[in-house]
Amino acid sequence: MRLDGVGRRYGVRGPWVLRDVRLDVPAGALLRVEGTNGSGKSTLLRLCAGIDRPSTGRITGRPRSAYVPERFPATLPFTAVGYLTHLGRIHGLRGPEAARRASEWLDRFGAAGHARTRLAELSKGTSQKVAVAQALLAGPELLVLDEAWTGLDHGARAVLDEVVAERVAAGGAVVFVDHDPQRLAGAADARYRVVDGRLLAQEDSGPAAETAVVTGPRVVIEAEPAPGGAPLTTAGGPGLPGAPGGAEGLPGRPEITWGPDGTTRLTVPAVHSDALLRALLTARPPWHIRAVTPVPPRAPAEHHAVPAPHTLAEHRAAPAPHTPAEHQGAPDPDEAPHP
């Protein structure tokens, strides 16, 4: 998708909220947008998602998009699962498939127990889980997240981190805004800042910055190729589909070392671990995963992996997503029920 000279103002004589925005959103990219309150971040995301139209300029090549808005209409006359099933059918899913996906996403975000609760009776945190789930029903090629982590509990925030990594690994693009500067730290392919209505690229963004400074938890995946499979090298990964140019094309751009027993050790930010596991397990032939271990804080990733491995069951994969423009909403961070 490309934004070329895009501007937006409300009313023919209103002030320009955005001016001369030029942005490329390639497939498989994770883009972070920053800026102060009222700078125009949400307007930019609405334009990207197709919720709003530019006053000037052009947006071309927009893929099938999903949007998690800043505000969510929790007073709609549906139960949580009924609302999600309804949206799934709007997006072309048959009734049983829409209901199945709705239940799966509620379960993944820890809200299965509220499936039959009416939206107006949900806590604000649970409403936000529904707001996120509605964007993940039909596998969007572009996922736009406007403060989507706000209001989620710790477990649900971690799940959303995983989902973002999965979307990018599957070739989708993700554009997001979040108030937490450490959200997906080191994972974004590019960072932009809205200043005085203009979109500026941040100098410390992109793959080079990601390699230089990676914050947040990391894990080591120990794996070995199947008999007859091609070994992975830093220069090329012929045994892994979707990894052009080798390991640098894998989710999270893992650091590669080799164990004394011949295993390949891939160190990657934890947010990308599920997506990297999926790439290894779906390679042809698939790789064998020996262990997944966390890296202790302030320890070199390739030398100090904790011996107790995680089970692969902890690394869940899920079906893909989507959201209709007309459904928008804003759950608050607290868990108090709506009046």
PDB file of C-alpha atoms in Angstrom, residues 28-248:
ATOM      1  CA  GLY A  28       5.366  -8.469   5.749  1.00  0.00           C
ATOM      2  CA  ALA A  29       6.263  -5.139   7.384  1.00  0.00           C
ATOM      3  CA  LEU A  30       5.738  -4.028  10.987  1.00  0.00           C
ATOM      4  CA  LEU A  31       5.476  -0.226  11.213  1.00  0.00           C
ATOM      5  CA  ARG A  32       5.219   1.808  14.407  1.00  0.00           C
ATOM      6  CA  VAL A  33       3.692   5.301  14.447  1.00  0.00           C
ATOM      7  CA  GLU A  34       4.441   7.688  17.317  1.00  0.00           C
ATOM      8  CA  GLY A  35       3.453  11.214  18.236  1.00  0.00           C
ATOM      9  CA  THR A  36       1.951  13.358  20.962  1.00  0.00           C
ATOM     10  CA  ASN A  37      -1.766  13.362  21.780  1.00  0.00           C
ATOM     11  CA  GLY A  38      -3.696  15.167  19.077  1.00  0.00           C
ATOM     12  CA  SER A  39      -0.834  14.986  16.580  1.00  0.00           C
ATOM     13  CA  GLY A  40      -2.866  13.045  14.009  1.00  0.00           C
ATOM     14  CA  LYS A  41      -1.768   9.464  14.699  1.00  0.00           C
ATOM     15  CA  SER A  42      -5.306   8.084  14.851  1.00  0.00           C
ATOM     16  CA  THR A  43      -6.281   9.980  11.710  1.00  0.00           C
ATOM     17  CA  LEU A  44      -3.343   8.408   9.888  1.00  0.00           C
ATOM     18  CA  LEU A  45      -4.325   4.922  11.054  1.00  0.00           C
ATOM     19  CA  ARG A  46      -7.926   5.466   9.977  1.00  0.00           C
ATOM     20  CA  LEU A  47      -6.707   6.476   6.535  1.00  0.00           C
ATOM     21  CA  CYS A  48      -4.496   3.390   6.336  1.00  0.00           C
ATOM     22  CA  ALA A  49      -7.395   1.129   7.335  1.00  0.00           C
ATOM     23  CA  GLY A  50      -9.810   2.722   4.880  1.00  0.00           C
ATOM     24  CA  ILE A  51     -12.074   4.049   7.644  1.00  0.00           C
ATOM     25  CA  ASP A  52     -11.464   7.620   6.470  1.00  0.00           C
ATOM     26  CA  ARG A  53     -10.673   9.189   3.106  1.00  0.00           C
ATOM     27  CA  PRO A  54      -7.920  11.708   2.379  1.00  0.00           C
ATOM     28  CA  SER A  55      -8.810  15.312   1.591  1.00  0.00           C
ATOM     29  CA  THR A  56      -5.947  15.383  -0.880  1.00  0.00           C
ATOM     30  CA  GLY A  57      -3.427  12.912  -2.265  1.00  0.00           C
ATOM     31  CA  ARG A  58      -3.885   9.229  -3.106  1.00  0.00           C
ATOM     32  CA  ILE A  59      -3.841   5.883  -1.303  1.00  0.00           C
ATOM     33  CA  THR A  60      -3.218   2.960  -3.657  1.00  0.00           C
ATOM     34  CA  GLY A  61      -2.824  -0.775  -3.279  1.00  0.00           C
ATOM     35  CA  ARG A  62      -4.713  -1.087  -0.002  1.00  0.00           C
ATOM     36  CA  PRO A  63      -5.025  -4.813   0.809  1.00  0.00           C
ATOM     37  CA  ARG A  64      -7.845  -6.463   2.738  1.00  0.00           C
ATOM     38  CA  SER A  65      -7.625  -4.599   6.019  1.00  0.00           C
ATOM     39  CA  ALA A  66      -8.621  -5.038   9.656  1.00  0.00           C
ATOM     40  CA  TYR A  67      -8.799  -2.314  12.261  1.00  0.00           C
ATOM     41  CA  VAL A  68      -8.833  -2.224  16.053  1.00  0.00           C
ATOM     42  CA  PRO A  69     -10.175   1.246  16.848  1.00  0.00           C
ATOM     43  CA  GLU A  70      -9.435   3.455  19.797  1.00  0.00           C
ATOM     44  CA  ARG A  71     -13.089   3.306  20.872  1.00  0.00           C
ATOM     45  CA  PHE A  72     -15.344   0.266  20.786  1.00  0.00           C
ATOM     46  CA  PRO A  73     -19.191   0.373  20.787  1.00  0.00           C
ATOM     47  CA  ALA A  74     -19.812  -1.907  23.756  1.00  0.00           C
ATOM     48  CA  THR A  75     -23.562  -1.075  23.790  1.00  0.00           C
ATOM     49  CA  LEU A  76     -24.297  -3.079  20.618  1.00  0.00           C
ATOM     50  CA  PRO A  77     -27.186  -5.574  21.164  1.00  0.00           C
ATOM     51  CA  PHE A  78     -25.099  -8.747  20.912  1.00  0.00           C
ATOM     52  CA  THR A  79     -23.416 -11.273  23.131  1.00  0.00           C
ATOM     53  CA  ALA A  80     -19.643 -11.455  22.652  1.00  0.00           C
ATOM     54  CA  VAL A  81     -19.753 -14.638  20.561  1.00  0.00           C
ATOM     55  CA  GLY A  82     -22.880 -13.470  18.728  1.00  0.00           C
ATOM     56  CA  TYR A  83     -21.178 -10.216  17.732  1.00  0.00           C
ATOM     57  CA  LEU A  84     -18.053 -11.974  16.478  1.00  0.00           C
ATOM     58  CA  THR A  85     -20.067 -14.614  14.621  1.00  0.00           C
ATOM     59  CA  HIS A  86     -22.127 -11.885  12.968  1.00  0.00           C
ATOM     60  CA  LEU A  87     -18.987 -10.086  11.791  1.00  0.00           C
ATOM     61  CA  GLY A  88     -17.489 -13.322  10.559  1.00  0.00           C
ATOM     62  CA  ARG A  89     -20.542 -13.900   8.371  1.00  0.00           C
ATOM     63  CA  ILE A  90     -20.323 -10.325   7.067  1.00  0.00           C
ATOM     64  CA  HIS A  91     -16.791 -11.144   5.946  1.00  0.00           C
ATOM     65  CA  GLY A  92     -17.890 -14.197   4.023  1.00  0.00           C
ATOM     66  CA  LEU A  93     -17.471 -17.001   6.549  1.00  0.00           C
ATOM     67  CA  ARG A  94     -20.213 -19.602   6.767  1.00  0.00           C
ATOM     68  CA  GLY A  95     -22.133 -19.646  10.033  1.00  0.00           C
ATOM     69  CA  PRO A  96     -20.455 -22.681  11.652  1.00  0.00           C
ATOM     70  CA  GLU A  97     -16.983 -21.483  10.615  1.00  0.00           C
ATOM     71  CA  ALA A  98     -17.672 -17.959  11.865  1.00  0.00           C
ATOM     72  CA  ALA A  99     -18.860 -19.348  15.219  1.00  0.00           C
ATOM     73  CA  ARG A 100     -15.838 -21.624  15.480  1.00  0.00           C
ATOM     74  CA  ARG A 101     -13.376 -18.815  14.851  1.00  0.00           C
ATOM     75  CA  ALA A 102     -15.217 -16.517  17.234  1.00  0.00           C
ATOM     76  CA  SER A 103     -14.957 -19.094  20.014  1.00  0.00           C
ATOM     77  CA  GLU A 104     -11.291 -19.793  19.257  1.00  0.00           C
ATOM     78  CA  TRP A 105     -10.312 -16.134  19.462  1.00  0.00           C
ATOM     79  CA  LEU A 106     -12.265 -15.573  22.672  1.00  0.00           C
ATOM     80  CA  ASP A 107     -10.538 -18.608  24.160  1.00  0.00           C
ATOM     81  CA  ARG A 108      -7.099 -17.481  23.046  1.00  0.00           C
ATOM     82  CA  PHE A 109      -7.549 -14.080  24.678  1.00  0.00           C
ATOM     83  CA  GLY A 110      -8.887 -15.633  27.877  1.00  0.00           C
ATOM     84  CA  ALA A 111     -12.488 -14.488  27.411  1.00  0.00           C
ATOM     85  CA  ALA A 112     -14.212 -17.811  26.649  1.00  0.00           C
ATOM     86  CA  GLY A 113     -16.119 -17.623  29.924  1.00  0.00           C
ATOM     87  CA  HIS A 114     -17.827 -14.431  28.704  1.00  0.00           C
ATOM     88  CA  ALA A 115     -18.854 -15.743  25.278  1.00  0.00           C
ATOM     89  CA  ARG A 116     -22.574 -15.610  26.139  1.00  0.00           C
ATOM     90  CA  THR A 117     -22.392 -12.307  28.038  1.00  0.00           C
ATOM     91  CA  ARG A 118     -23.968  -9.284  26.381  1.00  0.00           C
ATOM     92  CA  LEU A 119     -21.489  -6.656  25.261  1.00  0.00           C
ATOM     93  CA  ALA A 120     -23.038  -4.003  27.496  1.00  0.00           C
ATOM     94  CA  GLU A 121     -22.443  -6.203  30.551  1.00  0.00           C
ATOM     95  CA  LEU A 122     -18.782  -6.959  29.878  1.00  0.00           C
ATOM     96  CA  SER A 123     -16.002  -5.381  31.899  1.00  0.00           C
ATOM     97  CA  LYS A 124     -14.032  -2.789  29.970  1.00  0.00           C
ATOM     98  CA  GLY A 125     -11.012  -5.077  29.773  1.00  0.00           C
ATOM     99  CA  THR A 126     -13.071  -7.943  28.353  1.00  0.00           C
ATOM    100  CA  SER A 127     -14.691  -5.545  25.871  1.00  0.00           C
ATOM    101  CA  GLN A 128     -11.232  -4.732  24.608  1.00  0.00           C
ATOM    102  CA  LYS A 129     -10.551  -8.422  24.061  1.00  0.00           C
ATOM    103  CA  VAL A 130     -13.666  -8.573  21.894  1.00  0.00           C
ATOM    104  CA  ALA A 131     -12.529  -5.441  20.066  1.00  0.00           C
ATOM    105  CA  VAL A 132      -9.237  -7.125  19.220  1.00  0.00           C
ATOM    106  CA  ALA A 133     -10.834 -10.470  18.368  1.00  0.00           C
ATOM    107  CA  GLN A 134     -13.172  -8.859  15.826  1.00  0.00           C
ATOM    108  CA  ALA A 135     -10.098  -7.812  13.845  1.00  0.00           C
ATOM    109  CA  LEU A 136      -8.723 -11.332  13.739  1.00  0.00           C
ATOM    110  CA  LEU A 137     -11.567 -13.338  12.225  1.00  0.00           C
ATOM    111  CA  ALA A 138     -10.853 -13.386   8.507  1.00  0.00           C
ATOM    112  CA  GLY A 139      -7.075 -13.193   8.068  1.00  0.00           C
ATOM    113  CA  PRO A 140      -6.367  -9.542   7.137  1.00  0.00           C
ATOM    114  CA  GLU A 141      -3.479  -8.665   4.858  1.00  0.00           C
ATOM    115  CA  LEU A 142      -3.161  -5.344   6.707  1.00  0.00           C
ATOM    116  CA  LEU A 143      -3.783  -5.117  10.454  1.00  0.00           C
ATOM    117  CA  VAL A 144      -4.107  -1.601  11.897  1.00  0.00           C
ATOM    118  CA  LEU A 145      -3.937  -1.286  15.694  1.00  0.00           C
ATOM    119  CA  ASP A 146      -4.754   1.995  17.449  1.00  0.00           C
ATOM    120  CA  GLU A 147      -3.752   1.585  21.111  1.00  0.00           C
ATOM    121  CA  ALA A 148      -5.076  -1.979  20.910  1.00  0.00           C
ATOM    122  CA  TRP A 149      -3.107  -3.166  23.970  1.00  0.00           C
ATOM    123  CA  THR A 150      -4.732  -0.578  26.261  1.00  0.00           C
ATOM    124  CA  GLY A 151      -7.098  -2.214  28.725  1.00  0.00           C
ATOM    125  CA  LEU A 152      -5.863  -5.757  28.142  1.00  0.00           C
ATOM    126  CA  ASP A 153      -4.490  -7.795  31.025  1.00  0.00           C
ATOM    127  CA  HIS A 154      -0.906  -9.049  30.951  1.00  0.00           C
ATOM    128  CA  GLY A 155      -1.742 -12.399  29.375  1.00  0.00           C
ATOM    129  CA  ALA A 156      -3.884 -10.875  26.624  1.00  0.00           C
ATOM    130  CA  ARG A 157      -1.206  -8.295  25.817  1.00  0.00           C
ATOM    131  CA  ALA A 158       1.291 -11.128  25.346  1.00  0.00           C
ATOM    132  CA  VAL A 159      -1.163 -12.938  23.062  1.00  0.00           C
ATOM    133  CA  LEU A 160      -1.580  -9.813  20.938  1.00  0.00           C
ATOM    134  CA  ASP A 161       2.212  -9.545  20.671  1.00  0.00           C
ATOM    135  CA  GLU A 162       2.216 -13.133  19.379  1.00  0.00           C
ATOM    136  CA  VAL A 163      -0.564 -12.416  16.899  1.00  0.00           C
ATOM    137  CA  VAL A 164       1.319  -9.434  15.468  1.00  0.00           C
ATOM    138  CA  ALA A 165       4.390 -11.614  14.927  1.00  0.00           C
ATOM    139  CA  GLU A 166       2.235 -14.298  13.279  1.00  0.00           C
ATOM    140  CA  ARG A 167       0.616 -11.817  10.906  1.00  0.00           C
ATOM    141  CA  VAL A 168       4.000 -10.465   9.814  1.00  0.00           C
ATOM    142  CA  ALA A 169       5.436 -13.975   9.439  1.00  0.00           C
ATOM    143  CA  ALA A 170       2.475 -14.887   7.230  1.00  0.00           C
ATOM    144  CA  GLY A 171       3.283 -11.984   4.901  1.00  0.00           C
ATOM    145  CA  GLY A 172       0.774  -9.505   6.298  1.00  0.00           C
ATOM    146  CA  ALA A 173       1.555  -5.921   7.233  1.00  0.00           C
ATOM    147  CA  VAL A 174       0.890  -4.391  10.655  1.00  0.00           C
ATOM    148  CA  VAL A 175       0.724  -0.659  11.436  1.00  0.00           C
ATOM    149  CA  PHE A 176       0.327   0.216  15.106  1.00  0.00           C
ATOM    150  CA  VAL A 177       0.269   2.962  17.708  1.00  0.00           C
ATOM    151  CA  ASP A 178       0.866   2.261  21.392  1.00  0.00           C
ATOM    152  CA  HIS A 179       1.601   4.500  24.345  1.00  0.00           C
ATOM    153  CA  ASP A 180       4.181   2.048  25.756  1.00  0.00           C
ATOM    154  CA  PRO A 181       7.587   2.831  24.183  1.00  0.00           C
ATOM    155  CA  GLN A 182       8.714  -0.754  24.870  1.00  0.00           C
ATOM    156  CA  ARG A 183       5.801  -2.320  22.967  1.00  0.00           C
ATOM    157  CA  LEU A 184       7.353  -4.687  20.381  1.00  0.00           C
ATOM    158  CA  ALA A 185      10.682  -2.967  21.025  1.00  0.00           C
ATOM    159  CA  GLY A 186      13.289  -3.981  18.491  1.00  0.00           C
ATOM    160  CA  ALA A 187      10.712  -5.727  16.284  1.00  0.00           C
ATOM    161  CA  ALA A 188       9.493  -2.877  14.066  1.00  0.00           C
ATOM    162  CA  ASP A 189      10.900  -2.643  10.555  1.00  0.00           C
ATOM    163  CA  ALA A 190      10.383   1.120  10.605  1.00  0.00           C
ATOM    164  CA  ARG A 191       9.253   3.808  13.011  1.00  0.00           C
ATOM    165  CA  TYR A 192       7.564   7.070  12.120  1.00  0.00           C
ATOM    166  CA  ARG A 193       6.557  10.134  14.094  1.00  0.00           C
ATOM    167  CA  VAL A 194       3.731  12.563  13.363  1.00  0.00           C
ATOM    168  CA  VAL A 195       4.942  16.123  14.008  1.00  0.00           C
ATOM    169  CA  ASP A 196       2.919  19.214  13.083  1.00  0.00           C
ATOM    170  CA  GLY A 197       0.788  17.137  10.746  1.00  0.00           C
ATOM    171  CA  ARG A 198       3.739  15.671   8.865  1.00  0.00           C
ATOM    172  CA  LEU A 199       5.008  12.093   8.980  1.00  0.00           C
ATOM    173  CA  LEU A 200       8.725  11.836   9.691  1.00  0.00           C
ATOM    174  CA  ALA A 201      10.826   8.677   9.558  1.00  0.00           C
ATOM    175  CA  GLN A 202      12.752   7.953  12.760  1.00  0.00           C
ATOM    176  CA  GLU A 203      16.477   7.529  12.194  1.00  0.00           C
ATOM    177  CA  ASP A 204      16.796   4.688  14.707  1.00  0.00           C
ATOM    178  CA  SER A 205      14.292   2.431  12.932  1.00  0.00           C
ATOM    179  CA  GLY A 206      14.706  -0.413  10.476  1.00  0.00           C
ATOM    180  CA  PRO A 207      16.576  -3.736  10.411  1.00  0.00           C
ATOM    181  CA  ALA A 208      19.957  -2.224  11.286  1.00  0.00           C
ATOM    182  CA  ALA A 209      18.638  -0.650  14.460  1.00  0.00           C
ATOM    183  CA  GLU A 210      16.798  -3.858  15.318  1.00  0.00           C
ATOM    184  CA  THR A 211      20.001  -5.843  15.105  1.00  0.00           C
ATOM    185  CA  ALA A 212      21.975  -3.283  17.114  1.00  0.00           C
ATOM    186  CA  VAL A 213      19.587  -2.865  20.029  1.00  0.00           C
ATOM    187  CA  VAL A 214      17.024  -5.489  20.948  1.00  0.00           C
ATOM    188  CA  THR A 215      15.096  -4.986  24.167  1.00  0.00           C
ATOM    189  CA  GLY A 216      12.645  -7.234  25.909  1.00  0.00           C
ATOM    190  CA  PRO A 217      12.810 -10.976  26.592  1.00  0.00           C
ATOM    191  CA  ARG A 218      14.590 -13.299  24.166  1.00  0.00           C
ATOM    192  CA  VAL A 219      14.561 -17.041  23.650  1.00  0.00           C
ATOM    193  CA  VAL A 220      16.863 -19.637  22.126  1.00  0.00           C
ATOM    194  CA  ILE A 221      15.332 -22.232  19.807  1.00  0.00           C
ATOM    195  CA  GLU A 222      17.477 -25.343  19.378  1.00  0.00           C
ATOM    196  CA  ALA A 223      16.606 -27.192  16.185  1.00  0.00           C
ATOM    197  CA  GLU A 224      18.038 -29.564  13.641  1.00  0.00           C
ATOM    198  CA  PRO A 225      17.058 -30.174  10.011  1.00  0.00           C
ATOM    199  CA  ALA A 226      15.264 -33.361   9.036  1.00  0.00           C
ATOM    200  CA  PRO A 227      17.372 -36.052   7.375  1.00  0.00           C
ATOM    201  CA  GLY A 228      17.999 -34.886   3.854  1.00  0.00           C
ATOM    202  CA  GLY A 229      16.992 -31.320   4.676  1.00  0.00           C
ATOM    203  CA  ALA A 230      19.278 -28.429   3.888  1.00  0.00           C
ATOM    204  CA  PRO A 231      21.126 -26.910   6.883  1.00  0.00           C
ATOM    205  CA  LEU A 232      20.464 -23.286   7.721  1.00  0.00           C
ATOM    206  CA  THR A 233      23.359 -20.871   7.283  1.00  0.00           C
ATOM    207  CA  THR A 234      23.669 -17.146   7.846  1.00  0.00           C
ATOM    208  CA  ALA A 235      23.987 -16.747   4.090  1.00  0.00           C
ATOM    209  CA  GLY A 236      21.006 -18.818   3.004  1.00  0.00           C
ATOM    210  CA  GLY A 237      18.205 -21.014   4.194  1.00  0.00           C
ATOM    211  CA  PRO A 238      17.216 -23.267   1.328  1.00  0.00           C
ATOM    212  CA  GLY A 239      15.205 -25.561   3.586  1.00  0.00           C
ATOM    213  CA  LEU A 240      12.898 -22.794   4.788  1.00  0.00           C
ATOM    214  CA  PRO A 241      10.134 -21.449   2.553  1.00  0.00           C
ATOM    215  CA  GLY A 242       9.490 -17.731   2.741  1.00  0.00           C
ATOM    216  CA  ALA A 243      13.014 -16.888   3.918  1.00  0.00           C
ATOM    217  CA  PRO A 244      14.663 -15.153   0.950  1.00  0.00           C
ATOM    218  CA  GLY A 245      18.330 -14.513   1.529  1.00  0.00           C
ATOM    219  CA  GLY A 246      18.619 -16.915   4.434  1.00  0.00           C
ATOM    220  CA  ALA A 247      18.171 -16.361   8.146  1.00  0.00           C
ATOM    221  CA  GLU A 248      17.646 -12.633   7.700  1.00  0.00           C
TER     222      GLU A 248
END
